[in-house]
Tab-separated table of C-alpha atoms and ligand atoms in Angstrom:
chain	number	residue	atom	x	y	z
A	11	MET	CA	97.132	122.001	50.737
A	12	ARG	CA	98.379	118.937	51.914
A	13	HIS	CA	101.177	120.542	53.470
A	14	ARG	CA	98.741	122.287	55.672
A	15	VAL	CA	97.008	119.537	56.537
A	16	ASN	CA	100.436	117.872	57.582
A	17	CYS	CA	101.070	121.199	59.422
A	18	TRP	CA	97.955	121.011	61.567
A	19	ARG	CA	98.293	117.128	62.248
A	20	ARG	CA	101.706	117.694	63.550
A	21	LEU	CA	100.495	120.490	66.145
A	22	ILE	CA	97.540	118.570	66.829
A	23	LEU	CA	99.911	115.358	67.551
A	24	GLY	CA	102.697	117.421	69.113
A	25	ALA	CA	100.755	119.955	71.625
A	26	PRO	CA	100.088	117.583	74.391
A	27	LEU	CA	103.401	116.394	74.348
A	28	LEU	CA	104.722	119.640	74.443
A	29	GLY	CA	102.430	120.642	77.394
A	30	ILE	CA	103.656	117.310	79.231
A	31	LEU	CA	107.468	118.016	78.785
A	32	ALA	CA	106.892	121.887	79.887
A	33	GLY	CA	106.010	120.438	83.069
A	34	CYS	CA	109.206	118.561	83.606
A	35	ALA	CA	111.562	121.358	84.308
A	36	GLY	CA	111.272	124.787	85.993
A	37	GLU	CA	111.767	126.091	89.573
A	38	MET	CA	108.431	124.347	90.705
A	39	SER	CA	108.829	120.752	88.803
A	40	ILE	CA	108.683	117.751	91.239
A	41	LEU	CA	110.238	116.346	88.029
A	42	ASP	CA	113.663	118.200	88.377
A	43	PRO	CA	114.790	116.987	92.078
A	44	SER	CA	117.207	119.232	93.542
A	45	GLY	CA	117.682	117.141	96.979
A	46	PRO	CA	117.578	113.653	98.512
A	47	ALA	CA	113.921	113.984	99.618
A	48	ALA	CA	112.567	114.940	96.507
A	49	ARG	CA	114.707	112.578	94.498
A	50	HIS	CA	112.848	109.760	96.621
A	51	GLN	CA	109.711	111.072	95.975
A	52	PHE	CA	110.709	111.741	91.958
A	53	TRP	CA	110.881	108.048	92.033
A	54	VAL	CA	107.677	107.073	93.788
A	55	TRP	CA	105.972	109.503	91.406
A	56	TRP	CA	107.248	107.337	88.661
A	57	ALA	CA	106.345	104.167	90.399
A	58	MET	CA	102.569	105.497	90.947
A	59	LEU	CA	102.236	106.502	87.248
A	60	GLY	CA	103.690	103.147	86.084
A	61	VAL	CA	101.360	101.175	88.484
A	62	SER	CA	98.322	103.179	87.454
A	63	VAL	CA	99.235	102.973	83.499
A	64	VAL	CA	99.190	99.033	84.028
A	65	VAL	CA	96.284	98.970	85.911
A	66	SER	CA	94.400	101.619	83.312
A	67	LEU	CA	95.667	99.379	80.359
A	68	ALA	CA	94.750	96.001	81.977
A	69	LEU	CA	90.987	97.491	82.751
A	70	ILE	CA	90.627	98.819	79.156
A	71	ALA	CA	91.684	95.323	77.948
A	72	LEU	CA	89.010	93.727	80.018
A	73	TRP	CA	86.497	96.230	79.297
A	74	LEU	CA	87.121	95.596	75.315
A	75	TYR	CA	87.102	91.666	76.177
A	76	THR	CA	83.808	92.054	77.343
A	77	PHE	CA	82.342	93.037	73.661
A	78	ARG	CA	83.974	89.681	72.317
A	79	ARG	CA	83.366	87.608	75.189
A	80	ARG	CA	80.578	84.950	73.894
A	81	GLU	CA	77.906	83.590	76.267
A	82	GLN	CA	78.578	80.083	77.464
A	83	PRO	CA	75.457	78.122	77.290
A	84	THR	CA	76.676	75.097	78.841
A	85	ARG	CA	77.886	77.248	82.272
A	86	THR	CA	75.172	76.627	84.899
A	87	PRO	CA	74.109	79.727	87.281
A	88	ARG	CA	76.042	78.365	89.873
A	89	GLU	CA	79.086	78.444	87.703
A	90	GLU	CA	78.769	81.782	86.220
A	91	GLN	CA	78.151	83.086	89.784
A	92	ARG	CA	81.542	81.478	91.258
A	93	ILE	CA	83.301	82.970	87.879
A	94	MET	CA	81.871	86.456	88.754
A	95	LEU	CA	82.995	86.255	92.191
A	96	ARG	CA	86.367	85.443	91.581
A	97	TRP	CA	86.905	88.467	89.435
A	98	VAL	CA	85.316	90.798	92.229
A	99	LEU	CA	87.705	89.130	94.894
A	100	GLY	CA	90.794	89.150	92.144
A	101	GLY	CA	90.209	92.845	90.695
A	102	GLY	CA	88.496	94.392	93.534
A	103	ILE	CA	90.106	93.158	96.632
A	104	ALA	CA	93.543	91.536	95.724
A	105	LEU	CA	94.658	94.060	93.186
A	106	PRO	CA	94.197	97.143	95.174
A	107	VAL	CA	95.588	95.806	98.225
A	108	VAL	CA	98.649	94.390	96.341
A	109	SER	CA	99.055	97.755	94.419
A	110	ILE	CA	98.679	100.078	97.732
A	111	VAL	CA	100.761	97.635	100.084
A	112	ALA	CA	103.830	97.580	97.151
A	113	LEU	CA	103.593	101.155	96.967
A	114	LEU	CA	103.531	101.885	100.626
A	115	VAL	CA	106.703	99.458	100.952
A	116	PHE	CA	108.403	101.696	97.875
A	117	ALA	CA	107.350	104.975	99.718
A	118	ALA	CA	107.890	104.705	103.218
A	119	PRO	CA	111.714	105.479	102.900
A	120	THR	CA	110.974	108.676	101.166
A	121	GLY	CA	108.703	109.640	104.524
A	122	ARG	CA	111.461	108.474	106.487
A	123	GLY	CA	114.215	110.428	104.885
A	124	MET	CA	112.336	113.692	105.933
A	125	LEU	CA	111.842	113.073	109.405
A	126	PRO	CA	114.298	114.621	111.728
A	127	LEU	CA	116.020	111.912	112.826
A	128	PRO	CA	119.409	112.240	115.002
A	129	LEU	CA	122.235	112.961	113.101
A	130	ALA	CA	125.589	111.359	113.046
A	131	GLU	CA	127.416	114.412	112.289
A	132	GLY	CA	126.159	117.477	114.450
A	133	GLU	CA	122.737	118.536	114.579
A	134	ALA	CA	121.106	119.931	111.315
A	135	GLU	CA	120.039	123.668	111.078
A	136	LEU	CA	116.737	124.687	112.284
A	137	ILE	CA	114.737	127.314	110.607
A	138	GLU	CA	110.951	128.422	111.583
A	139	VAL	CA	108.522	128.392	109.287
A	140	VAL	CA	105.008	130.378	110.180
A	141	GLY	CA	101.779	130.399	107.814
A	142	HIS	CA	99.878	133.326	107.799
A	143	GLN	CA	96.780	134.090	105.563
A	144	TRP	CA	98.530	134.669	103.002
A	145	TRP	CA	102.106	135.147	103.479
A	146	TRP	CA	105.423	132.892	105.305
A	147	GLU	CA	107.160	134.285	108.510
A	148	ILE	CA	110.637	132.882	108.684
A	149	ARG	CA	112.373	132.791	111.820
A	150	TYR	CA	115.807	131.876	112.826
A	151	PRO	CA	116.513	130.897	115.961
A	152	GLY	CA	119.300	132.535	117.746
A	153	GLU	CA	121.842	131.356	120.634
A	154	ASN	CA	119.452	130.999	123.204
A	155	GLY	CA	117.022	129.382	120.754
A	156	GLU	CA	114.675	132.453	120.493
A	157	PRO	CA	114.109	133.290	117.046
A	158	ASP	CA	116.883	136.590	116.434
A	159	VAL	CA	116.195	137.113	112.898
A	160	ILE	CA	112.823	137.591	111.281
A	161	THR	CA	111.954	137.889	107.753
A	162	ALA	CA	108.828	137.415	105.091
A	163	ASN	CA	108.389	135.464	102.038
A	164	ARG	CA	112.129	134.922	101.372
A	165	LEU	CA	113.970	131.831	102.821
A	166	VAL	CA	117.589	131.565	103.217
A	167	MET	CA	118.993	128.104	104.084
A	168	PRO	CA	122.429	126.618	103.464
A	169	ALA	CA	122.829	124.174	100.669
A	170	GLY	CA	124.686	120.646	100.929
A	171	GLU	CA	123.524	120.149	104.528
A	172	PRO	CA	120.182	118.985	105.722
A	173	VAL	CA	117.925	121.556	107.279
A	174	ASP	CA	114.864	120.871	109.628
A	175	PHE	CA	112.092	123.181	109.037
A	176	ARG	CA	110.173	123.454	112.282
A	177	LEU	CA	106.214	124.446	110.879
A	178	THR	CA	103.204	125.816	112.202
A	179	SER	CA	100.201	128.529	111.209
A	180	ALA	CA	98.989	131.752	112.861
A	181	ASP	CA	95.515	131.196	111.550
A	182	VAL	CA	94.272	128.461	109.284
A	183	ILE	CA	96.033	124.991	107.883
A	184	HIS	CA	98.801	125.510	105.395
A	185	ALA	CA	100.971	123.568	103.748
A	186	PHE	CA	104.862	123.982	103.342
A	187	TRP	CA	106.037	122.647	99.671
A	188	ILE	CA	108.917	123.068	97.932
A	189	PRO	CA	108.808	120.855	94.836
A	190	ARG	CA	112.059	120.510	93.994
A	191	LEU	CA	113.300	119.754	97.357
A	192	GLY	CA	110.602	117.855	98.699
A	193	GLY	CA	107.532	118.035	100.866
A	194	LYS	CA	104.775	118.790	101.535
A	195	ARG	CA	103.897	119.112	105.214
A	196	ASP	CA	100.781	120.717	106.717
A	197	MET	CA	101.098	123.739	108.977
A	198	VAL	CA	98.621	123.268	111.460
A	199	PRO	CA	97.496	126.208	114.223
A	200	GLY	CA	98.640	125.169	117.521
A	201	ARG	CA	100.892	122.448	116.438
A	202	ARG	CA	104.444	122.066	115.469
A	203	SER	CA	105.843	119.570	113.018
A	204	THR	CA	108.940	119.431	111.790
A	205	ILE	CA	110.142	118.011	108.279
A	206	ARG	CA	113.711	117.595	106.899
A	207	LEU	CA	114.913	118.832	103.781
A	208	GLU	CA	118.388	119.485	101.601
A	209	ALA	CA	119.367	121.499	98.530
A	210	ASP	CA	121.947	119.620	96.782
A	211	VAL	CA	123.646	122.833	95.825
A	212	PRO	CA	123.370	126.282	95.907
A	213	GLY	CA	120.159	127.561	93.804
A	214	VAL	CA	116.743	129.400	93.768
A	215	PHE	CA	113.662	127.649	94.232
A	216	GLY	CA	110.071	128.063	94.113
A	217	ALA	CA	107.634	126.886	96.981
A	218	GLN	CA	103.827	127.371	97.347
A	219	CYS	CA	101.142	127.086	100.098
A	220	ALA	CA	99.712	123.477	99.103
A	221	GLU	CA	96.659	123.412	101.318
A	222	PHE	CA	93.721	125.571	100.049
A	223	CYS	CA	93.944	128.076	102.960
A	224	GLY	CA	91.274	131.261	101.736
A	225	ALA	CA	90.806	133.644	98.924
A	226	GLN	CA	94.312	134.467	98.082
A	227	HIS	CA	95.599	130.784	98.789
A	228	THR	CA	97.408	130.757	95.026
A	229	ALA	CA	99.126	134.247	96.020
A	230	MET	CA	101.156	132.475	98.833
A	231	LEU	CA	104.549	132.011	97.178
A	232	LEU	CA	107.619	131.768	98.838
A	233	HIS	CA	111.237	132.482	97.293
A	234	VAL	CA	113.766	130.107	98.330
A	235	GLU	CA	117.500	130.819	98.192
A	236	ALA	CA	120.230	128.036	99.209
A	237	LEU	CA	123.295	129.395	99.456
A	238	GLU	CA	126.873	128.038	100.360
A	239	ARG	CA	127.333	127.688	104.530
A	240	ASP	CA	129.902	130.382	104.359
A	241	ASP	CA	127.506	132.763	102.697
A	242	TYR	CA	124.439	131.692	104.593
A	243	ASP	CA	126.462	132.341	107.989
A	244	ALA	CA	127.693	136.011	106.359
A	245	TRP	CA	123.988	136.447	105.211
A	246	LEU	CA	122.406	135.517	108.795
A	247	ALA	CA	125.502	137.650	110.936
A	248	GLU	CA	124.644	140.674	108.444
A	249	ARG	CA	121.069	140.421	109.693
A	250	ARG	CA	121.705	140.029	113.275
A	251	ALA	CA	124.121	143.284	113.488
A	252	PRO	CA	122.576	146.131	114.717
A	253	PRO	CA	121.138	148.178	112.216
A	254	GLU	CA	122.864	151.356	110.988
A	255	PRO	CA	121.101	154.691	111.676
A	256	SER	CA	119.740	155.671	108.319
A	257	ASP	CA	120.145	159.465	107.316
A	258	GLY	CA	117.230	161.243	105.700
A	259	PHE	CA	113.645	159.951	105.011
A	260	ASP	CA	112.434	161.500	108.176
A	261	GLU	CA	108.567	161.998	107.241
A	262	ALA	CA	108.554	158.620	106.130
A	263	ARG	CA	109.894	157.292	109.342
A	264	GLN	CA	107.374	159.662	111.159
A	265	ALA	CA	104.301	158.502	108.863
A	266	PHE	CA	105.462	154.600	109.560
A	267	GLY	CA	105.335	155.377	113.099
A	268	GLU	CA	102.051	156.649	112.868
A	269	HIS	CA	100.281	154.566	110.527
A	270	CYS	CA	102.259	151.116	110.066
A	271	VAL	CA	103.776	149.906	113.344
A	272	ALA	CA	100.513	148.512	114.716
A	273	CYS	CA	101.196	145.294	112.491
A	274	HIS	CA	104.999	145.839	110.941
A	275	THR	CA	108.176	145.863	112.634
A	276	VAL	CA	111.726	147.184	111.341
A	277	ASP	CA	114.589	146.549	113.511
A	278	GLY	CA	116.067	149.615	115.223
A	279	PHE	CA	113.210	151.741	114.564
A	280	PRO	CA	113.406	154.512	117.061
A	281	GLU	CA	110.880	154.160	120.123
A	282	GLN	CA	109.939	157.671	120.283
A	283	LEU	CA	108.485	157.802	116.791
A	284	ILE	CA	106.110	155.012	117.440
A	285	VAL	CA	102.720	156.331	118.301
A	286	ASP	CA	101.620	155.081	121.947
A	287	ASP	CA	97.943	154.126	121.122
A	288	VAL	CA	98.491	151.704	118.429
A	289	SER	CA	97.090	148.370	118.937
A	290	HIS	CA	99.108	145.348	118.157
A	291	ASP	CA	96.354	142.830	117.108
A	292	ILE	CA	97.140	142.022	113.379
A	293	GLN	CA	100.378	140.824	112.681
A	294	GLY	CA	101.986	141.717	109.531
A	295	PRO	CA	105.457	140.969	107.967
A	296	ASP	CA	108.745	142.049	109.442
A	297	LEU	CA	110.238	144.698	107.151
A	298	THR	CA	113.681	145.021	108.104
A	299	ASP	CA	114.827	143.532	104.664
A	300	ILE	CA	112.085	144.467	102.458
A	301	GLY	CA	114.240	146.139	99.998
A	302	SER	CA	116.072	142.759	99.349
A	303	ARG	CA	113.084	140.576	98.490
A	304	PRO	CA	112.526	139.366	95.178
A	305	SER	CA	108.707	140.215	95.425
A	306	LEU	CA	105.826	142.108	97.596
A	307	GLY	CA	102.672	140.459	98.681
A	308	ALA	CA	104.270	136.834	98.588
A	309	GLY	CA	104.976	136.801	95.175
A	310	VAL	CA	102.102	139.219	93.679
A	311	LEU	CA	104.216	142.240	92.230
A	312	PRO	CA	107.808	142.164	91.463
A	313	MET	CA	110.255	144.311	93.534
A	314	GLU	CA	111.603	146.972	91.407
A	315	GLU	CA	111.422	151.053	92.106
A	316	GLY	CA	108.569	152.055	93.053
A	317	ALA	CA	107.131	148.977	93.462
A	318	ILE	CA	106.528	149.288	97.258
A	319	ALA	CA	104.598	152.682	96.905
A	320	TYR	CA	102.504	151.159	94.322
A	321	TRP	CA	101.695	147.984	96.511
A	322	LEU	CA	100.921	150.566	99.421
A	323	GLU	CA	98.271	152.235	97.330
A	324	HIS	CA	96.708	149.423	95.434
A	325	HIS	CA	97.342	146.265	97.641
A	326	GLN	CA	93.526	145.583	98.030
A	327	THR	CA	93.314	145.710	93.828
A	328	LEU	CA	96.446	143.449	93.596
A	329	LYS	CA	95.525	141.117	96.534
A	330	PRO	CA	91.867	141.366	97.176
A	331	GLY	CA	90.932	140.374	101.053
A	332	ASN	CA	94.681	140.657	102.327
A	333	ARG	CA	94.689	141.461	105.910
A	334	MET	CA	96.281	145.102	105.147
A	335	PRO	CA	93.536	147.540	105.498
A	336	PRO	CA	93.214	149.839	102.654
A	337	HIS	CA	95.526	153.396	103.003
A	338	ASN	CA	92.851	155.706	101.670
A	339	HIS	CA	93.229	157.926	104.532
A	340	ILE	CA	97.092	158.585	103.807
A	341	ASP	CA	97.781	160.995	100.800
A	342	ILE	CA	99.530	159.712	98.109
A	343	GLU	CA	102.883	161.586	98.513
A	344	THR	CA	103.333	160.017	102.071
A	345	LEU	CA	102.924	156.386	100.629
A	346	GLN	CA	105.524	157.201	98.137
A	347	ASP	CA	107.814	158.636	100.895
A	348	ILE	CA	107.166	155.273	102.832
A	349	GLY	CA	107.917	153.140	99.982
A	350	ALA	CA	111.041	155.152	99.065
A	351	TRP	CA	112.236	154.666	102.652
A	352	LEU	CA	111.693	150.813	102.801
A	353	GLU	CA	112.903	150.333	99.520
A	354	THR	CA	116.316	150.965	100.928
A	355	MET	CA	115.938	148.347	103.735
A	356	GLU	CA	118.665	145.515	102.439
A	357	PRO	CA	120.597	144.544	105.153
B	419	CU	CU1	97.359	127.993	101.044
């Protein structure tokens, strides 16, 4: 019986500690930084925690002191008033001003480190990121400055060097945040802002929209892959090369030209298959490399065999409110054909 009580006590005492420790690791943890900006933010986080713990403890101590404090009958009301004023000025004005200024001085270099300032050694790699409800568009500028590689929900970047992310939004305000590399920065429609981040070493990092942007805000995950410079260049070159004409899937491509090209693009898709009267009002993700993405719907469904067809059939249940209309008018065999064809898209 006593042993059981001890077990429960350990569980009750240990559970919060386990919960706290569980938040210290993982691909979305700011407490596991993997780049210079994130390391700065890591120390700002600890400094803020330290200051707030000290201030909280001081407040609790003062509060407890009020219970033990005895009345001082010899003090005149004027003296009492002067003491109260001193507390208001000290605790209500001086303490917050000193704490905030100290934190500002400590945090200012962190913000400066994420500015796209000129570099001694050439230019930083530039990648454009556009926020949409509720997915990410990633654009890689070519030699003339225009993006010549476009992908979605998967950001590939070089490791070991600074990268300037030029941010904007196509609809509402989103925020770009890769917790282990740094951030976050608002993405405002009609405006462009740039944040400089760097990954120390190659790896995979999680990212998430950090500004509430509508019903599916939480289903707006971004998969970030930092590659060695050579691997990054090879990936870009592969994406820039004209796509090989694929054999088979004639019916799927026919159906794609009929139902999907109003919103989606696939590099090298034959013009003659595009139905003329489609309207291009709604913009959906570029699907040229969809087969190589780790998930569908910006993190909603893992990419595996049959996943695209399943997504096409059930996307409004899996991610209610997303901009793609339901496909009730298309038969399941056609959706499966389109899905099987798109799964082969791995340039
Ligand atoms: Cu959001």
